[in-house]
Short mmCIF file of C-alpha atoms in Angstrom, two decimals:
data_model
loop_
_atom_site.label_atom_id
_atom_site.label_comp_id
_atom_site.label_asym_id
_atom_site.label_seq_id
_atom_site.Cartn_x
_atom_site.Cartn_y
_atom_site.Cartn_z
CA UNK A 1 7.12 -70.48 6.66
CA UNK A 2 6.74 -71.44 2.63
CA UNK A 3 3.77 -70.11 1.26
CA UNK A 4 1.67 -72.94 -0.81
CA UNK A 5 -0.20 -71.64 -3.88
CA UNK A 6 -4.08 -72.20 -3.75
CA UNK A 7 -4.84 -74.73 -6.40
CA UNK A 8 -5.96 -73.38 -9.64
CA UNK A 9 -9.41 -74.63 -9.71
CA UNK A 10 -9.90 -72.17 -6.14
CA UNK A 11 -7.38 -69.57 -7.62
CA UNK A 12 -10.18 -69.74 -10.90
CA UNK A 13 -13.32 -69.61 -7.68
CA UNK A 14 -11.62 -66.52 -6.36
CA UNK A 15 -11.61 -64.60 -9.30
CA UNK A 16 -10.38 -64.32 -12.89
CA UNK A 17 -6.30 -65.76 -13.62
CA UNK A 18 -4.35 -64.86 -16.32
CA UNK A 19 -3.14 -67.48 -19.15
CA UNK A 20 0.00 -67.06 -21.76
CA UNK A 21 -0.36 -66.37 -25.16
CA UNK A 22 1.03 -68.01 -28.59
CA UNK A 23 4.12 -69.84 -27.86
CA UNK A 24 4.79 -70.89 -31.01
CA UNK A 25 4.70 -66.86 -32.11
CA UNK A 26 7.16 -65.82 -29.35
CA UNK A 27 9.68 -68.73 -30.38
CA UNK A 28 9.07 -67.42 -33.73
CA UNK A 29 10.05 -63.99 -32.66
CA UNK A 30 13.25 -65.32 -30.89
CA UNK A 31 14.10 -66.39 -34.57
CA UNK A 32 13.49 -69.61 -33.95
CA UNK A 33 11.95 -71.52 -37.54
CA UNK A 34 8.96 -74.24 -36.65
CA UNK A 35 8.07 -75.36 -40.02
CA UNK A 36 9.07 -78.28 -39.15
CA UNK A 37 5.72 -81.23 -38.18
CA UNK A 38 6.47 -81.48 -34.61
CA UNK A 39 6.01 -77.37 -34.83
CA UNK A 40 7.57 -76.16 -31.07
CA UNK A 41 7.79 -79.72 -29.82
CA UNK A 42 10.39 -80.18 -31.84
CA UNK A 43 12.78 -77.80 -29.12
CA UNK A 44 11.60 -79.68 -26.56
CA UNK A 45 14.68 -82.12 -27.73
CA UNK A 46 16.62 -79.61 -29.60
CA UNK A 47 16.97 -76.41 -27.40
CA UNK A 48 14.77 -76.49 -24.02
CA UNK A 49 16.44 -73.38 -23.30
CA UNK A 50 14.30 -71.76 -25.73
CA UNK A 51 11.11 -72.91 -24.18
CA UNK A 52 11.85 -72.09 -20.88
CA UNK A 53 12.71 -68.55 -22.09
CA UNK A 54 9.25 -68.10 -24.11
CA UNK A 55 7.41 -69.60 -20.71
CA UNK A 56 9.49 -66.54 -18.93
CA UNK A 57 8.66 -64.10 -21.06
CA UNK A 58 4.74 -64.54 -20.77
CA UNK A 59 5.06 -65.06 -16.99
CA UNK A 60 7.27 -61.80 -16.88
CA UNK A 61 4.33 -60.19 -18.58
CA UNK A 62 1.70 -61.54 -16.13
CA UNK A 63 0.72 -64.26 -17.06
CA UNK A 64 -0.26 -66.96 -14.22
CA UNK A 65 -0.60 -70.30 -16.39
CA UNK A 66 2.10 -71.19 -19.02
CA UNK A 67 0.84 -73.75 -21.16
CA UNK A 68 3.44 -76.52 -22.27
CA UNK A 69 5.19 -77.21 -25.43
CA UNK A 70 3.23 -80.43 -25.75
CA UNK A 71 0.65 -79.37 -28.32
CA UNK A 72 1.93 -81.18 -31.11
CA UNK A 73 3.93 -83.79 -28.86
CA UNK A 74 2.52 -87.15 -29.31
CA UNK A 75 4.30 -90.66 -29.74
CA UNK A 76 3.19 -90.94 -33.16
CA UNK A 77 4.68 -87.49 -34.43
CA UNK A 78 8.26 -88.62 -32.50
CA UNK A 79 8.15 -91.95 -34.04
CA UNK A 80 8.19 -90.26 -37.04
CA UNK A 81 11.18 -88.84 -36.44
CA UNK A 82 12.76 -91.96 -35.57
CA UNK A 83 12.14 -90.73 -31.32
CA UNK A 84 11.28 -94.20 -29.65
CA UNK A 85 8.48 -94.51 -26.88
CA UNK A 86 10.61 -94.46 -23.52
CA UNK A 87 12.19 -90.84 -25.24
CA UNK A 88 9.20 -89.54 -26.60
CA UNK A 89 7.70 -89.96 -23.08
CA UNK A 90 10.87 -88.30 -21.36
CA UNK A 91 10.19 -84.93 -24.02
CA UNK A 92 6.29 -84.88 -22.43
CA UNK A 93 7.35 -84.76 -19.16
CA UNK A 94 9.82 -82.41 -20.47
CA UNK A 95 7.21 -80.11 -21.84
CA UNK A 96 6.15 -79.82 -17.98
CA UNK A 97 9.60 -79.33 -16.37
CA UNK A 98 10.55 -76.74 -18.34
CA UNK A 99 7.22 -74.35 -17.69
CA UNK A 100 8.07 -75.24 -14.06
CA UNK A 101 12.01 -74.10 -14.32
CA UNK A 102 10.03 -71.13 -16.35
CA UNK A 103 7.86 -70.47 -13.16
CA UNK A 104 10.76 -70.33 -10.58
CA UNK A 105 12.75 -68.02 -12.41
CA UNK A 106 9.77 -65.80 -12.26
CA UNK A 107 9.56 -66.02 -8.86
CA UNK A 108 13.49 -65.44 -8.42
CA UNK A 109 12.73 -62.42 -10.49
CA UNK A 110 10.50 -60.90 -8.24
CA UNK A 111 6.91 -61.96 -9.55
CA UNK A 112 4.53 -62.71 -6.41
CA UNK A 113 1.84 -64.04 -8.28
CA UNK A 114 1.13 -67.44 -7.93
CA UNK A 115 2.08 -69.30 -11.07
CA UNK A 116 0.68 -72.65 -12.62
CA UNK A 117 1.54 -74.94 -15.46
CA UNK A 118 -1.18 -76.38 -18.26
CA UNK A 119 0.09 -79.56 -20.09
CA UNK A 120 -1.41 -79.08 -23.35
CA UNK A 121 -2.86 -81.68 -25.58
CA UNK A 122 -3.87 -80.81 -28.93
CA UNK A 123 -6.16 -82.56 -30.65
CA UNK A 124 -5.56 -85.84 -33.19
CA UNK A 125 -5.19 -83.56 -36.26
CA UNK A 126 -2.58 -81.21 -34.91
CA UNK A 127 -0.27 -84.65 -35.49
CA UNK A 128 -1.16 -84.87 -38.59
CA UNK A 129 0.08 -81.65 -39.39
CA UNK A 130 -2.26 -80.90 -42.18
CA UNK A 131 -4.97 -78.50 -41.03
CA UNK A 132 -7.32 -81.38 -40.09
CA UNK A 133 -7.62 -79.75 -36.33
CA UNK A 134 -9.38 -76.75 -37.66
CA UNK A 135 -11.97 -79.52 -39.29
CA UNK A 136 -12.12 -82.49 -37.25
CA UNK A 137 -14.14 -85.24 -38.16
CA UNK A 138 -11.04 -87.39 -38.72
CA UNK A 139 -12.66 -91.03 -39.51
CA UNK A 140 -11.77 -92.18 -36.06
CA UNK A 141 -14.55 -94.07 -34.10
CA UNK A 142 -14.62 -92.04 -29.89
CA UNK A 143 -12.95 -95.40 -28.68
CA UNK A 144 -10.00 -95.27 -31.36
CA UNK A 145 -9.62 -90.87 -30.72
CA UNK A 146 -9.20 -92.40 -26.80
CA UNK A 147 -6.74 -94.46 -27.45
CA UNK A 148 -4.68 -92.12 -29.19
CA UNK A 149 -5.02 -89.63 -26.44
CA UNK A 150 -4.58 -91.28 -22.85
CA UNK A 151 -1.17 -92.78 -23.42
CA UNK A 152 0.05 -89.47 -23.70
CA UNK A 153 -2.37 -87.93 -21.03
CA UNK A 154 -1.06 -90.15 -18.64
CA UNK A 155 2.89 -89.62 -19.62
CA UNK A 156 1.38 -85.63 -19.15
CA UNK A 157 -0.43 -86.33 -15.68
CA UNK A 158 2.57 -88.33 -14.20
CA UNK A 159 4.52 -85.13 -14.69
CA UNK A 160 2.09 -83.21 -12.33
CA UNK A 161 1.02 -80.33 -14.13
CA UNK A 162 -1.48 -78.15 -12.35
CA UNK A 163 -4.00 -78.77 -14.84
CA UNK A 164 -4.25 -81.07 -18.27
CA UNK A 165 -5.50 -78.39 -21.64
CA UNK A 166 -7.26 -80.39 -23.82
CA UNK A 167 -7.51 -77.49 -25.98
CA UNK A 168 -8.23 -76.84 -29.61
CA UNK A 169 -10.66 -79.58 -29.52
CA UNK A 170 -12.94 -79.52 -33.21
CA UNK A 171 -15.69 -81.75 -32.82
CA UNK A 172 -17.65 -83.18 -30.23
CA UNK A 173 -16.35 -86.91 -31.09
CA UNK A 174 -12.82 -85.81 -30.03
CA UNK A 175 -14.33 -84.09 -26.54
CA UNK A 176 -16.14 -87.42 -25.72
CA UNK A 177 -12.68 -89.48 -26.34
CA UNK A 178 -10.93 -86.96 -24.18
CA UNK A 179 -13.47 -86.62 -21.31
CA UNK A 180 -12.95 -90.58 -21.49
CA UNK A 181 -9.49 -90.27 -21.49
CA UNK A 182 -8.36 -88.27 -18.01
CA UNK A 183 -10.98 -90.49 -16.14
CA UNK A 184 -8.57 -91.70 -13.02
CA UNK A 185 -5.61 -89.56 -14.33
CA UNK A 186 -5.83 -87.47 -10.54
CA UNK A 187 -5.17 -84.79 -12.39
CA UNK A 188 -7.73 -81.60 -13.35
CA UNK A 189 -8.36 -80.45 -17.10
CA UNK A 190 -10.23 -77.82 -18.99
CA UNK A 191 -11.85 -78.92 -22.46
CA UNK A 192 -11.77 -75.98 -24.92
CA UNK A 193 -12.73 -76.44 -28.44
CA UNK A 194 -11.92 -74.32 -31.82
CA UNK A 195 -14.77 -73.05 -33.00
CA UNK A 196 -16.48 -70.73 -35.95
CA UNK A 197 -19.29 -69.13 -35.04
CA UNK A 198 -22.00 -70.89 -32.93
CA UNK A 199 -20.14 -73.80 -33.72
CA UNK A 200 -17.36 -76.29 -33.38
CA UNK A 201 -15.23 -76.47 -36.68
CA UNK A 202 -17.10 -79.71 -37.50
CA UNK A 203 -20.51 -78.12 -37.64
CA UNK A 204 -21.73 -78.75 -34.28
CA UNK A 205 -23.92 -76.78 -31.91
CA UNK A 206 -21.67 -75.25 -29.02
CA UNK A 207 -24.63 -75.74 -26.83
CA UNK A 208 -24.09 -79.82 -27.18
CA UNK A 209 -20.03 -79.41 -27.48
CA UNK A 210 -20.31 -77.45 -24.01
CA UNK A 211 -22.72 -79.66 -22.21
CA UNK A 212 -20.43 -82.31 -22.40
CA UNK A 213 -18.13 -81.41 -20.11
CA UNK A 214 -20.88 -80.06 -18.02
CA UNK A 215 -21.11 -83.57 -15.41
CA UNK A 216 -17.27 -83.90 -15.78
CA UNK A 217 -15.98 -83.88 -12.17
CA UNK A 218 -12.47 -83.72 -13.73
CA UNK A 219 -12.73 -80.57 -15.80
CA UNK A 220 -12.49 -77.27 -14.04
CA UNK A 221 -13.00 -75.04 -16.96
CA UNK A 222 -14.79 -75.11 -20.42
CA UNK A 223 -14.11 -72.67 -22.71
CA UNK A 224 -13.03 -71.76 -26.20
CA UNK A 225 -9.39 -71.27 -27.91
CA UNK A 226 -7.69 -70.43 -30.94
CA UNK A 227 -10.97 -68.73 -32.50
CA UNK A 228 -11.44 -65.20 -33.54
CA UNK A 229 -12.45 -62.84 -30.25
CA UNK A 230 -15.90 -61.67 -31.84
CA UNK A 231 -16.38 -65.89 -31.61
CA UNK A 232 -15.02 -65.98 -28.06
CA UNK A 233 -17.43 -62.76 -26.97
CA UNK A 234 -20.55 -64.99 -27.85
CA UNK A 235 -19.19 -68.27 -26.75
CA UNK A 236 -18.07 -67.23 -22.82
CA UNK A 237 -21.92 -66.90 -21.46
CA UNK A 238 -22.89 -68.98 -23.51
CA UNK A 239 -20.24 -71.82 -21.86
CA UNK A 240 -21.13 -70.63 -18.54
CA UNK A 241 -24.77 -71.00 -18.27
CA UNK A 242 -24.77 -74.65 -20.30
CA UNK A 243 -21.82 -75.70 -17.75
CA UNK A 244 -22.27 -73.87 -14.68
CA UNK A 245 -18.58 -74.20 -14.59
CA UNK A 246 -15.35 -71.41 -15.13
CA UNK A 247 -15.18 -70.26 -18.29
CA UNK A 248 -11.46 -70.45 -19.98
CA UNK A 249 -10.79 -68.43 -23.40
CA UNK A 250 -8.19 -67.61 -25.25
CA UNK A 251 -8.96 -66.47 -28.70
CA UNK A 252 -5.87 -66.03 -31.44
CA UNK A 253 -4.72 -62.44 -32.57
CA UNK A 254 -8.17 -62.74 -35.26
CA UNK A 255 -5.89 -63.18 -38.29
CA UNK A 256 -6.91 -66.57 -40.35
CA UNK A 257 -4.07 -69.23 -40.68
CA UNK A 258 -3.72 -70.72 -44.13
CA UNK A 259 -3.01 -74.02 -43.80
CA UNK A 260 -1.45 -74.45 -47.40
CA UNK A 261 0.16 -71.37 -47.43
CA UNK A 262 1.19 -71.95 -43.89
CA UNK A 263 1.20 -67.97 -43.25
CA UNK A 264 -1.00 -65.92 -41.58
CA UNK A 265 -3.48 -63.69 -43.00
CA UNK A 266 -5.65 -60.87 -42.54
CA UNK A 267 -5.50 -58.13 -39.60
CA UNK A 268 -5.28 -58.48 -36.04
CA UNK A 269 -8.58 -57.61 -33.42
CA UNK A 270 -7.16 -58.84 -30.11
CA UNK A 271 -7.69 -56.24 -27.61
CA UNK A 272 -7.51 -55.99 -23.69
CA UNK A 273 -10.99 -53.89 -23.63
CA UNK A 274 -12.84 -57.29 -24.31
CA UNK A 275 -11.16 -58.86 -20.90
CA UNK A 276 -13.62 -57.45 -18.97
CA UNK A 277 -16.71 -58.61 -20.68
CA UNK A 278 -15.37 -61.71 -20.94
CA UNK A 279 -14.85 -61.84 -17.15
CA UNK A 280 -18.39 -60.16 -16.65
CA UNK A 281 -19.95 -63.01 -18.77
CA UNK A 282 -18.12 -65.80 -16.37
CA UNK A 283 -14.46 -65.79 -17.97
CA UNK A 284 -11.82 -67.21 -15.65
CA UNK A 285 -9.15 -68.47 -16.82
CA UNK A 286 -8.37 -66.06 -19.71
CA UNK A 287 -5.62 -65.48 -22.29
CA UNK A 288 -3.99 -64.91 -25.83
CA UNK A 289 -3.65 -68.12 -28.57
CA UNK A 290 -2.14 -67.82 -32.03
CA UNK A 291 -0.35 -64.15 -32.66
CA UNK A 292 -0.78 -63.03 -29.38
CA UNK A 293 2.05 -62.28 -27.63
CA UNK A 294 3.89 -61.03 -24.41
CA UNK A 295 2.59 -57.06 -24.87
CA UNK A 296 -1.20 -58.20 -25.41
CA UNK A 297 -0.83 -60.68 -22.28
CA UNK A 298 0.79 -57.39 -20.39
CA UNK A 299 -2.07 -55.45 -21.67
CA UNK A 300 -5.13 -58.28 -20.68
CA UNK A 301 -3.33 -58.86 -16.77
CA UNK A 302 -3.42 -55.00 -16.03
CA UNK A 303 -7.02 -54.96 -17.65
CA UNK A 304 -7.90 -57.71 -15.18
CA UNK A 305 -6.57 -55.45 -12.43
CA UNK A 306 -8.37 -52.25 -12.97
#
């Protein structure tokens, strides 16, 4: 008899489930150079290989949810780069396939766990390549931030992920235009913004950023990402008693990324003794961004088990 995987949002009802960390800092690692604007999208055309191996690597290490090489994928950043619409699309669904390929070599390896896929979808600044998604407030009316996202939602959802990652998200504008977006997509998503503080990183209160999502019957997690972890160790009760809902974070390394530089700064704080205050405080679906990498996910998972 074949064994079917609970879904994620009852995997996330059952108990905490362990997320990836920084892809873009294990293809890094693998001497791979993403200076490039499409940052690790760009492999998705140029050496899929490469993505599949990061996805292994972080699954190897116990993670449960690989999230896709689709941050930075959008049909405006591949037209750019002279990538039409009908092949852009083909790289999104791409993003997905090769997490999945990721996931059964896993399995093949000997890892039991059950194993789920997050397409990501970064927010409108991260195509801009400029720093603008660590400030938000863009210009861009909520109708004109939805148009930009649910073409490539959709392209995401048709490639059945287990859940959509609207993650990264910097103001609230961009979390209404989302929430708008996967309406009807059939497909769940967690909404986790960037934040500073109390805050989103366009000044607003996290108590009106979470309470969005809050009514969303399509979101199964709320959360915070790509933050520093004394940020994430306020905002996970704080998510889960506006929401009601699982919490998801997955704070960076707590080095500072300078945008003009383009380098990282500063010294890292990411430790496995916070897992389990975050998962006291309602954490669920929880994890490594930026700098964080295969040993700190091994580290978090056996946390999680103790």
């Amino acid at each position: 008899m074949v064994s079917v995987s609970p879904s994620l949002a009852d995997a996330l009802a059952a108990g905490p489930v362990v997320l990836d960390g920084g892809l873009s800092n294990q293809l890094e690692s693998a001497g791979h150079d993403l200076s490039d604007t499409l940052w690790s999208a760009r492999l998705l055309a140029e050496d899929p290989e490469a993505v599949v191996q990061a996805h292994l690597a972080y699954y190897e290490a116990g993670a449960q949810v690989a999230i896709t090489a689709s941050y930075q994928a959008t049909f405006e950043g591949f037209a750019r780069r002279g990538i039409g619409a009908g092949d852009a699309a083909v790289l999104l669904g791409r993003s997905v396939e090769l997490a999945r390929e990721a996931a059964r070599r896993a399995r093949a390896g000997g890892v039991a766990a059950p194993l789920y896929v997050a397409a990501s979808a970064g927010p409108y600044g991260a195509m801009l390549a400029d720093g603008s998604e660590y400030r938000g407030r863009y210009g861009l009316s909520v109708a004109e931030l939805e148009r930009f996202h649910r073409p490539r939602l959709a392209v995401l959802a048709a490639a059945r992920p287990d859940v959509l990652a609207l993650e990264t998200v910097p103001d609230t504008d961009e979390a209404h235009a989302l929430l708008r977006a996967v309406r009807g997509l059939e497909v769940p998503a967690y909404l986790s913004y960037s934040i500073a503080g109390d805050r989103t990183r366009a000044g607003q209160p996290l108590t009106e950023a979470f309470a969005l999502a809050a009514e969303a019957a399509e979101v199964i997690a709320v959360g915070v990402n790509c933050c520093t972890p004394r940020d994430a160790d306020r905002a996970v009760p704080l998510a889960a008693r506006i929401t009601g809902k699982p919490v998801v974070v997955y704070p960076n390394s707590g080095e500072s990324w300078d945008a003009e530089a383009r380098a990282w700064c500063g010294s890292p704080e990411f430790s496995a003794d916070r897992v389990a205050a975050w998962a006291a405080a309602g954490a669920r679906l929880i994890g490594g961004c930026c700098r964080v990498g295969p040993a700190a996910i091994a580290g978090l998972a056996a946390g999680l088990e103790r």
